[in-house]
PDB file of C-alpha atoms in Angstrom:
ATOM      1  CA  ALA A 160      81.095 -37.916   1.825  1.00 65.00           C
ATOM      2  CA  GLN A 161      79.211 -39.754   4.801  1.00 76.00           C
ATOM      3  CA  THR A 162      80.252 -43.848   4.794  1.00 89.00           C
ATOM      4  CA  VAL A 163      77.933 -46.330   6.093  1.00 95.00           C
ATOM      5  CA  THR A 164      79.338 -49.361   7.689  1.00 96.00           C
ATOM      6  CA  GLN A 165      77.767 -52.538   8.425  1.00 97.00           C
ATOM      7  CA  SER A 166      80.848 -55.060   9.377  1.00 96.00           C
ATOM      8  CA  GLN A 167      78.642 -58.191   9.458  1.00 96.00           C
ATOM      9  CA  PRO A 168      78.428 -59.538   5.598  1.00 95.00           C
ATOM     10  CA  GLU A 169      76.570 -62.876   6.847  1.00 97.00           C
ATOM     11  CA  MET A 170      74.248 -63.551   9.708  1.00 97.00           C
ATOM     12  CA  SER A 171      72.386 -66.466  10.274  1.00 97.00           C
ATOM     13  CA  VAL A 172      69.406 -66.921  13.010  1.00 98.00           C
ATOM     14  CA  GLN A 173      66.870 -69.623  13.869  1.00 97.00           C
ATOM     15  CA  GLU A 174      63.315 -68.831  13.374  1.00 97.00           C
ATOM     16  CA  ALA A 175      61.878 -67.597  15.795  1.00 97.00           C
ATOM     17  CA  GLU A 176      64.683 -66.267  17.687  1.00 97.00           C
ATOM     18  CA  THR A 177      66.162 -62.674  17.460  1.00 98.00           C
ATOM     19  CA  VAL A 178      69.296 -61.230  15.722  1.00 98.00           C
ATOM     20  CA  THR A 179      70.347 -58.075  15.769  1.00 98.00           C
ATOM     21  CA  LEU A 180      72.247 -56.404  13.063  1.00 98.00           C
ATOM     22  CA  SER A 181      74.753 -53.830  13.158  1.00 98.00           C
ATOM     23  CA  CYS A 182      75.274 -50.473  11.275  1.00 98.00           C
ATOM     24  CA  THR A 183      78.151 -47.858  12.299  1.00 97.00           C
ATOM     25  CA  TYR A 184      77.895 -44.179  10.142  1.00 96.00           C
ATOM     26  CA  ASP A 185      80.500 -41.052   9.598  1.00 94.00           C
ATOM     27  CA  THR A 186      79.410 -38.171   9.457  1.00 90.00           C
ATOM     28  CA  SER A 187      79.673 -34.527  10.830  1.00 88.00           C
ATOM     29  CA  GLU A 188      76.548 -33.147  10.525  1.00 86.00           C
ATOM     30  CA  SER A 189      73.756 -33.277  13.732  1.00 86.00           C
ATOM     31  CA  ASP A 190      70.788 -33.695  11.846  1.00 86.00           C
ATOM     32  CA  TYR A 191      70.273 -36.941   9.355  1.00 89.00           C
ATOM     33  CA  TYR A 192      67.849 -39.440   8.650  1.00 90.00           C
ATOM     34  CA  LEU A 193      68.891 -43.329   9.025  1.00 94.00           C
ATOM     35  CA  PHE A 194      67.210 -46.426   7.334  1.00 95.00           C
ATOM     36  CA  TRP A 195      67.123 -50.154   7.436  1.00 97.00           C
ATOM     37  CA  TYR A 196      66.175 -51.842   3.815  1.00 96.00           C
ATOM     38  CA  LYS A 197      65.206 -55.512   2.968  1.00 97.00           C
ATOM     39  CA  GLN A 198      66.532 -56.041  -0.819  1.00 96.00           C
ATOM     40  CA  PRO A 199      64.711 -60.060  -0.919  1.00 95.00           C
ATOM     41  CA  PRO A 200      65.584 -62.028  -3.835  1.00 91.00           C
ATOM     42  CA  SER A 201      64.023 -60.294  -6.255  1.00 91.00           C
ATOM     43  CA  ARG A 202      65.088 -57.417  -5.877  1.00 92.00           C
ATOM     44  CA  GLN A 203      62.654 -54.996  -4.999  1.00 93.00           C
ATOM     45  CA  MET A 204      63.913 -52.609  -1.968  1.00 94.00           C
ATOM     46  CA  ILE A 205      61.355 -52.345   0.965  1.00 94.00           C
ATOM     47  CA  LEU A 206      61.768 -50.396   4.336  1.00 93.00           C
ATOM     48  CA  VAL A 207      61.657 -51.594   6.941  1.00 96.00           C
ATOM     49  CA  ILE A 208      62.315 -48.728   9.593  1.00 94.00           C
ATOM     50  CA  ARG A 209      63.281 -44.815   9.336  1.00 92.00           C
ATOM     51  CA  GLN A 210      65.459 -42.967  12.254  1.00 92.00           C
ATOM     52  CA  GLU A 211      65.283 -39.485  12.708  1.00 89.00           C
ATOM     53  CA  ALA A 212      68.459 -38.189  13.714  1.00 90.00           C
ATOM     54  CA  TYR A 213      66.957 -35.073  16.281  1.00 87.00           C
ATOM     55  CA  LYS A 214      64.660 -38.224  17.998  1.00 87.00           C
ATOM     56  CA  GLN A 215      66.274 -39.521  20.805  1.00 84.00           C
ATOM     57  CA  GLN A 216      63.661 -42.629  21.081  1.00 90.00           C
ATOM     58  CA  ASN A 217      64.489 -45.447  19.005  1.00 93.00           C
ATOM     59  CA  ALA A 218      62.339 -46.270  16.082  1.00 92.00           C
ATOM     60  CA  THR A 219      60.021 -49.656  16.173  1.00 93.00           C
ATOM     61  CA  GLU A 220      57.612 -51.532  13.859  1.00 92.00           C
ATOM     62  CA  ASN A 221      56.473 -53.993  14.948  1.00 95.00           C
ATOM     63  CA  ARG A 222      58.915 -57.022  14.980  1.00 97.00           C
ATOM     64  CA  PHE A 223      61.344 -54.865  14.567  1.00 97.00           C
ATOM     65  CA  SER A 224      63.544 -52.108  16.339  1.00 97.00           C
ATOM     66  CA  VAL A 225      66.486 -50.259  16.049  1.00 97.00           C
ATOM     67  CA  ASN A 226      69.226 -49.339  18.884  1.00 97.00           C
ATOM     68  CA  PHE A 227      70.583 -45.608  17.619  1.00 96.00           C
ATOM     69  CA  GLN A 228      73.554 -44.707  19.873  1.00 96.00           C
ATOM     70  CA  LYS A 229      73.807 -40.842  18.214  1.00 95.00           C
ATOM     71  CA  ALA A 230      76.507 -40.612  19.885  1.00 94.00           C
ATOM     72  CA  ALA A 231      78.968 -42.945  19.346  1.00 96.00           C
ATOM     73  CA  LYS A 232      76.963 -43.432  15.358  1.00 96.00           C
ATOM     74  CA  SER A 233      75.375 -46.516  16.074  1.00 97.00           C
ATOM     75  CA  PHE A 234      72.065 -47.504  14.518  1.00 97.00           C
ATOM     76  CA  SER A 235      71.273 -51.985  14.712  1.00 98.00           C
ATOM     77  CA  LEU A 236      68.275 -53.160  13.561  1.00 98.00           C
ATOM     78  CA  LYS A 237      66.858 -55.970  16.202  1.00 98.00           C
ATOM     79  CA  ILE A 238      64.954 -58.321  14.665  1.00 98.00           C
ATOM     80  CA  SER A 239      62.412 -60.356  16.758  1.00 97.00           C
ATOM     81  CA  ASP A 240      60.329 -63.869  16.724  1.00 97.00           C
ATOM     82  CA  SER A 241      62.288 -64.152  13.209  1.00 97.00           C
ATOM     83  CA  GLN A 242      61.165 -65.567  10.232  1.00 97.00           C
ATOM     84  CA  LEU A 243      61.374 -67.470   6.669  1.00 97.00           C
ATOM     85  CA  GLY A 244      59.965 -64.577   5.330  1.00 96.00           C
ATOM     86  CA  ASP A 245      63.260 -62.080   7.090  1.00 97.00           C
ATOM     87  CA  ALA A 246      65.262 -63.447   4.799  1.00 97.00           C
ATOM     88  CA  ALA A 247      67.220 -61.027   2.653  1.00 97.00           C
ATOM     89  CA  MET A 248      69.904 -58.630   2.354  1.00 97.00           C
ATOM     90  CA  TYR A 249      69.289 -55.596   4.702  1.00 98.00           C
ATOM     91  CA  PHE A 250      71.068 -52.011   4.170  1.00 97.00           C
ATOM     92  CA  CYS A 251      71.305 -49.555   6.307  1.00 97.00           C
ATOM     93  CA  ALA A 252      71.613 -46.162   4.774  1.00 95.00           C
ATOM     94  CA  TYR A 253      71.846 -42.930   5.555  1.00 93.00           C
ATOM     95  CA  ARG A 254      70.881 -38.994   4.757  1.00 88.00           C
ATOM     96  CA  SER A 255      71.507 -35.682   5.170  1.00 80.00           C
ATOM     97  CA  ALA A 256      68.463 -33.950   6.612  1.00 74.00           C
ATOM     98  CA  VAL A 257      69.998 -30.391   7.076  1.00 66.00           C
ATOM     99  CA  ALA A 258      69.383 -28.270   3.044  1.00 59.00           C
ATOM    100  CA  PRO A 259      71.691 -27.784   1.705  1.00 56.00           C
ATOM    101  CA  SER A 260      74.227 -29.580   2.842  1.00 52.00           C
ATOM    102  CA  ASN A 261      77.925 -30.023   0.856  1.00 48.00           C
ATOM    103  CA  SER A 262      77.085 -33.707  -0.347  1.00 49.00           C
ATOM    104  CA  GLY A 263      73.871 -31.899  -0.482  1.00 55.00           C
ATOM    105  CA  TYR A 264      70.462 -34.875  -0.092  1.00 70.00           C
ATOM    106  CA  ALA A 265      73.282 -37.625  -1.269  1.00 78.00           C
ATOM    107  CA  LEU A 266      71.718 -41.544   0.382  1.00 83.00           C
ATOM    108  CA  ASN A 267      74.907 -43.674   1.175  1.00 90.00           C
ATOM    109  CA  PHE A 268      74.545 -47.788   1.167  1.00 93.00           C
ATOM    110  CA  GLY A 269      76.104 -49.685   3.518  1.00 94.00           C
ATOM    111  CA  LYS A 270      77.286 -52.769   1.543  1.00 94.00           C
ATOM    112  CA  GLY A 271      74.336 -55.056   3.282  1.00 96.00           C
ATOM    113  CA  THR A 272      74.270 -58.071   5.514  1.00 97.00           C
ATOM    114  CA  SER A 273      72.695 -61.061   4.044  1.00 97.00           C
ATOM    115  CA  LEU A 274      70.800 -62.781   6.487  1.00 98.00           C
ATOM    116  CA  LEU A 275      69.370 -66.511   6.101  1.00 97.00           C
ATOM    117  CA  VAL A 276      66.617 -67.536   8.670  1.00 97.00           C
ATOM    118  CA  THR A 277      66.786 -71.369   9.647  1.00 96.00           C
ATOM    119  CA  PRO A 278      63.755 -73.469  10.917  1.00 94.00           C
TER     120      PRO A 278
ATOM    121  CA  ASN B 287      49.911 -45.494  -7.500  1.00 60.00           C
ATOM    122  CA  ALA B 288      53.141 -46.096  -9.356  1.00 74.00           C
ATOM    123  CA  GLY B 289      55.967 -45.106  -7.311  1.00 93.00           C
ATOM    124  CA  VAL B 290      59.016 -44.850  -9.736  1.00 96.00           C
ATOM    125  CA  THR B 291      58.715 -46.826 -12.818  1.00 96.00           C
ATOM    126  CA  GLN B 292      62.362 -48.065 -14.876  1.00 96.00           C
ATOM    127  CA  THR B 293      62.484 -48.724 -18.044  1.00 95.00           C
ATOM    128  CA  PRO B 294      64.566 -51.520 -18.863  1.00 96.00           C
ATOM    129  CA  LYS B 295      63.955 -54.405 -17.179  1.00 95.00           C
ATOM    130  CA  PHE B 296      66.585 -55.972 -18.436  1.00 96.00           C
ATOM    131  CA  GLN B 297      69.420 -55.425 -21.994  1.00 96.00           C
ATOM    132  CA  VAL B 298      72.082 -56.391 -22.882  1.00 97.00           C
ATOM    133  CA  LEU B 299      74.449 -54.574 -24.451  1.00 97.00           C
ATOM    134  CA  LYS B 300      77.527 -55.304 -26.920  1.00 97.00           C
ATOM    135  CA  THR B 301      80.736 -52.786 -25.390  1.00 98.00           C
ATOM    136  CA  GLY B 302      80.752 -49.235 -27.217  1.00 97.00           C
ATOM    137  CA  GLN B 303      76.943 -48.659 -27.755  1.00 97.00           C
ATOM    138  CA  SER B 304      75.321 -46.766 -25.803  1.00 96.00           C
ATOM    139  CA  MET B 305      71.711 -46.688 -23.440  1.00 96.00           C
ATOM    140  CA  THR B 306      69.617 -44.336 -22.021  1.00 97.00           C
ATOM    141  CA  LEU B 307      67.631 -45.971 -18.899  1.00 98.00           C
ATOM    142  CA  GLN B 308      64.718 -44.196 -18.190  1.00 97.00           C
ATOM    143  CA  CYS B 309      63.233 -43.384 -14.463  1.00 97.00           C
ATOM    144  CA  ALA B 310      59.852 -41.450 -13.375  1.00 97.00           C
ATOM    145  CA  GLN B 311      58.438 -40.797 -10.284  1.00 96.00           C
ATOM    146  CA  ASP B 312      54.539 -39.469  -9.922  1.00 94.00           C
ATOM    147  CA  MET B 313      55.335 -38.853  -5.540  1.00 91.00           C
ATOM    148  CA  ASN B 314      56.142 -35.182  -6.140  1.00 90.00           C
ATOM    149  CA  HIS B 315      59.690 -36.025  -5.078  1.00 89.00           C
ATOM    150  CA  ASN B 316      62.481 -33.298  -5.425  1.00 87.00           C
ATOM    151  CA  SER B 317      65.212 -36.217  -5.040  1.00 88.00           C
ATOM    152  CA  MET B 318      66.516 -38.445  -7.712  1.00 92.00           C
ATOM    153  CA  TYR B 319      69.260 -40.912  -7.665  1.00 93.00           C
ATOM    154  CA  TRP B 320      70.157 -43.766  -9.668  1.00 96.00           C
ATOM    155  CA  TYR B 321      72.975 -46.765  -7.885  1.00 96.00           C
ATOM    156  CA  ARG B 322      74.433 -49.494  -8.682  1.00 97.00           C
ATOM    157  CA  GLN B 323      73.866 -52.909  -7.398  1.00 96.00           C
ATOM    158  CA  ASP B 324      77.291 -55.270  -7.568  1.00 94.00           C
ATOM    159  CA  PRO B 325      78.185 -58.571  -5.568  1.00 87.00           C
ATOM    160  CA  GLY B 326      79.726 -57.997  -1.864  1.00 84.00           C
ATOM    161  CA  MET B 327      79.315 -54.151  -2.606  1.00 86.00           C
ATOM    162  CA  GLY B 328      75.538 -52.516  -2.224  1.00 89.00           C
ATOM    163  CA  LEU B 329      74.727 -50.141  -3.812  1.00 93.00           C
ATOM    164  CA  ARG B 330      76.989 -47.137  -4.410  1.00 93.00           C
ATOM    165  CA  LEU B 331      76.078 -43.994  -6.151  1.00 92.00           C
ATOM    166  CA  ILE B 332      76.692 -43.297  -9.762  1.00 95.00           C
ATOM    167  CA  TYR B 333      74.002 -40.150  -9.230  1.00 93.00           C
ATOM    168  CA  TYR B 334      71.975 -37.848  -7.693  1.00 90.00           C
ATOM    169  CA  SER B 335      70.048 -34.679  -8.222  1.00 91.00           C
ATOM    170  CA  ALA B 336      68.744 -32.612  -5.419  1.00 84.00           C
ATOM    171  CA  SER B 337      66.206 -30.838  -7.079  1.00 83.00           C
ATOM    172  CA  GLU B 338      64.850 -30.337 -11.030  1.00 84.00           C
ATOM    173  CA  GLY B 339      68.099 -28.255 -12.333  1.00 84.00           C
ATOM    174  CA  THR B 340      70.136 -29.689 -10.481  1.00 88.00           C
ATOM    175  CA  THR B 341      73.078 -32.422 -10.463  1.00 91.00           C
ATOM    176  CA  ASP B 342      75.823 -33.837  -8.646  1.00 90.00           C
ATOM    177  CA  LYS B 343      78.590 -36.632  -8.777  1.00 90.00           C
ATOM    178  CA  GLY B 344      78.416 -39.495  -6.365  1.00 89.00           C
ATOM    179  CA  GLU B 345      81.038 -41.981  -5.573  1.00 89.00           C
ATOM    180  CA  VAL B 346      81.340 -43.700  -9.669  1.00 94.00           C
ATOM    181  CA  PRO B 347      80.223 -41.146 -11.801  1.00 96.00           C
ATOM    182  CA  ASN B 348      83.059 -42.169 -14.421  1.00 96.00           C
ATOM    183  CA  GLY B 349      81.497 -43.389 -17.646  1.00 96.00           C
ATOM    184  CA  TYR B 350      78.180 -42.116 -16.866  1.00 97.00           C
ATOM    185  CA  ASN B 351      75.930 -39.118 -17.890  1.00 97.00           C
ATOM    186  CA  VAL B 352      72.705 -37.779 -15.926  1.00 97.00           C
ATOM    187  CA  SER B 353      69.799 -35.610 -17.232  1.00 96.00           C
ATOM    188  CA  ARG B 354      67.430 -34.567 -14.563  1.00 95.00           C
ATOM    189  CA  LEU B 355      64.606 -33.354 -17.809  1.00 87.00           C
ATOM    190  CA  ASN B 356      62.094 -32.321 -14.916  1.00 94.00           C
ATOM    191  CA  LYS B 357      60.790 -32.526 -11.900  1.00 93.00           C
ATOM    192  CA  ARG B 358      59.239 -36.260 -12.753  1.00 96.00           C
ATOM    193  CA  GLU B 359      62.317 -37.554 -14.675  1.00 96.00           C
ATOM    194  CA  PHE B 360      65.597 -39.110 -14.554  1.00 97.00           C
ATOM    195  CA  SER B 361      67.135 -40.518 -16.556  1.00 97.00           C
ATOM    196  CA  LEU B 362      71.230 -42.393 -16.782  1.00 98.00           C
ATOM    197  CA  ARG B 363      72.607 -42.166 -20.230  1.00 98.00           C
ATOM    198  CA  LEU B 364      75.697 -45.016 -20.564  1.00 97.00           C
ATOM    199  CA  GLU B 365      77.788 -42.824 -23.724  1.00 93.00           C
ATOM    200  CA  SER B 366      80.241 -46.263 -24.573  1.00 96.00           C
ATOM    201  CA  ALA B 367      79.454 -49.453 -22.446  1.00 96.00           C
ATOM    202  CA  ALA B 368      82.007 -51.340 -21.369  1.00 97.00           C
ATOM    203  CA  PRO B 369      81.919 -54.650 -19.460  1.00 97.00           C
ATOM    204  CA  SER B 370      82.588 -52.998 -15.867  1.00 97.00           C
ATOM    205  CA  GLN B 371      79.177 -51.459 -16.059  1.00 97.00           C
ATOM    206  CA  THR B 372      77.766 -54.787 -16.621  1.00 97.00           C
ATOM    207  CA  SER B 373      75.330 -54.772 -12.948  1.00 97.00           C
ATOM    208  CA  VAL B 374      72.149 -54.136 -11.907  1.00 97.00           C
ATOM    209  CA  TYR B 375      70.696 -50.476 -12.157  1.00 98.00           C
ATOM    210  CA  PHE B 376      68.709 -48.698  -9.139  1.00 97.00           C
ATOM    211  CA  CYS B 377      67.069 -45.396  -9.287  1.00 97.00           C
ATOM    212  CA  ALA B 378      65.081 -43.857  -6.660  1.00 95.00           C
ATOM    213  CA  SER B 379      63.459 -40.714  -5.210  1.00 93.00           C
ATOM    214  CA  SER B 380      62.207 -39.318  -1.931  1.00 89.00           C
ATOM    215  CA  PRO B 381      61.357 -35.874  -0.409  1.00 84.00           C
ATOM    216  CA  TRP B 382      63.751 -33.143   0.751  1.00 74.00           C
ATOM    217  CA  THR B 383      62.185 -33.382   4.237  1.00 69.00           C
ATOM    218  CA  GLU B 384      59.160 -35.271   5.672  1.00 68.00           C
ATOM    219  CA  ASP B 385      56.652 -35.076   3.525  1.00 67.00           C
ATOM    220  CA  ARG B 386      53.152 -34.498   4.369  1.00 65.00           C
ATOM    221  CA  ASP B 387      52.204 -38.684   6.183  1.00 66.00           C
ATOM    222  CA  GLY B 388      56.117 -37.808   7.731  1.00 68.00           C
ATOM    223  CA  ASN B 389      57.767 -40.289   4.989  1.00 75.00           C
ATOM    224  CA  THR B 390      61.707 -39.222   4.537  1.00 78.00           C
ATOM    225  CA  GLU B 391      62.834 -42.927   3.280  1.00 84.00           C
ATOM    226  CA  ALA B 392      63.984 -43.093  -0.771  1.00 89.00           C
ATOM    227  CA  PHE B 393      61.129 -45.033  -2.912  1.00 92.00           C
ATOM    228  CA  PHE B 394      62.737 -47.148  -5.398  1.00 95.00           C
ATOM    229  CA  GLY B 395      62.476 -48.506  -8.576  1.00 96.00           C
ATOM    230  CA  GLN B 396      62.502 -52.337  -9.640  1.00 95.00           C
ATOM    231  CA  GLY B 397      66.050 -52.609 -11.325  1.00 95.00           C
ATOM    232  CA  THR B 398      67.418 -52.902 -14.493  1.00 96.00           C
ATOM    233  CA  ARG B 399      69.632 -55.897 -15.193  1.00 96.00           C
ATOM    234  CA  LEU B 400      72.035 -54.758 -17.132  1.00 97.00           C
ATOM    235  CA  THR B 401      74.949 -56.510 -18.495  1.00 97.00           C
ATOM    236  CA  VAL B 402      77.603 -55.199 -21.448  1.00 97.00           C
ATOM    237  CA  VAL B 403      79.565 -58.248 -23.667  1.00 97.00           C
TER     238      VAL B 403
END
């Protein structure tokens, strides 16, 4: 099964500053999807951004952008102009795009990074 | 648009009791998932169903069973609950590939907080 590693259990950023959350993954597949999810204290899982592996251009959604390095199997999330509302757990996730694969369509998550935003 | 609906939201069980967590989605997704979330462990996949009629084990399937009742519904059953199954459980669904809006992501229910005493 594909593994997803988030090496930063906790990160802290000041309001209006920029922070980068790291994610690496292990796969032998060439076609897949990558996601960043946010989980605030409400427990709701909210999609932040997604990246298709076949797309070379890094995805961007407003203040959120990714640095997708396919060869290095790295998928980091950059949050610019951080806001208090960005404080949450952030999860990186991987999903196969090829049907069927040995692992089917399992959606695998990293252990998460807790982001603290200070005023 | 309801999305993914999970019931119940909270449950307390005694050791050895059984229960079924229900999940339904109205987005016509093929794939459905059950996860458990424990502090410091992220979301760990219990079982998933790539399509109606198929189910596969995830990372932590022991002590659980699942049923993909139809395309909409995917239930998780604890036959004999143990304190180690105290956790927050999430159901999710996703399309196989990009849907008509170009979306590929999974959508999640609100979670069930289960306590086994």
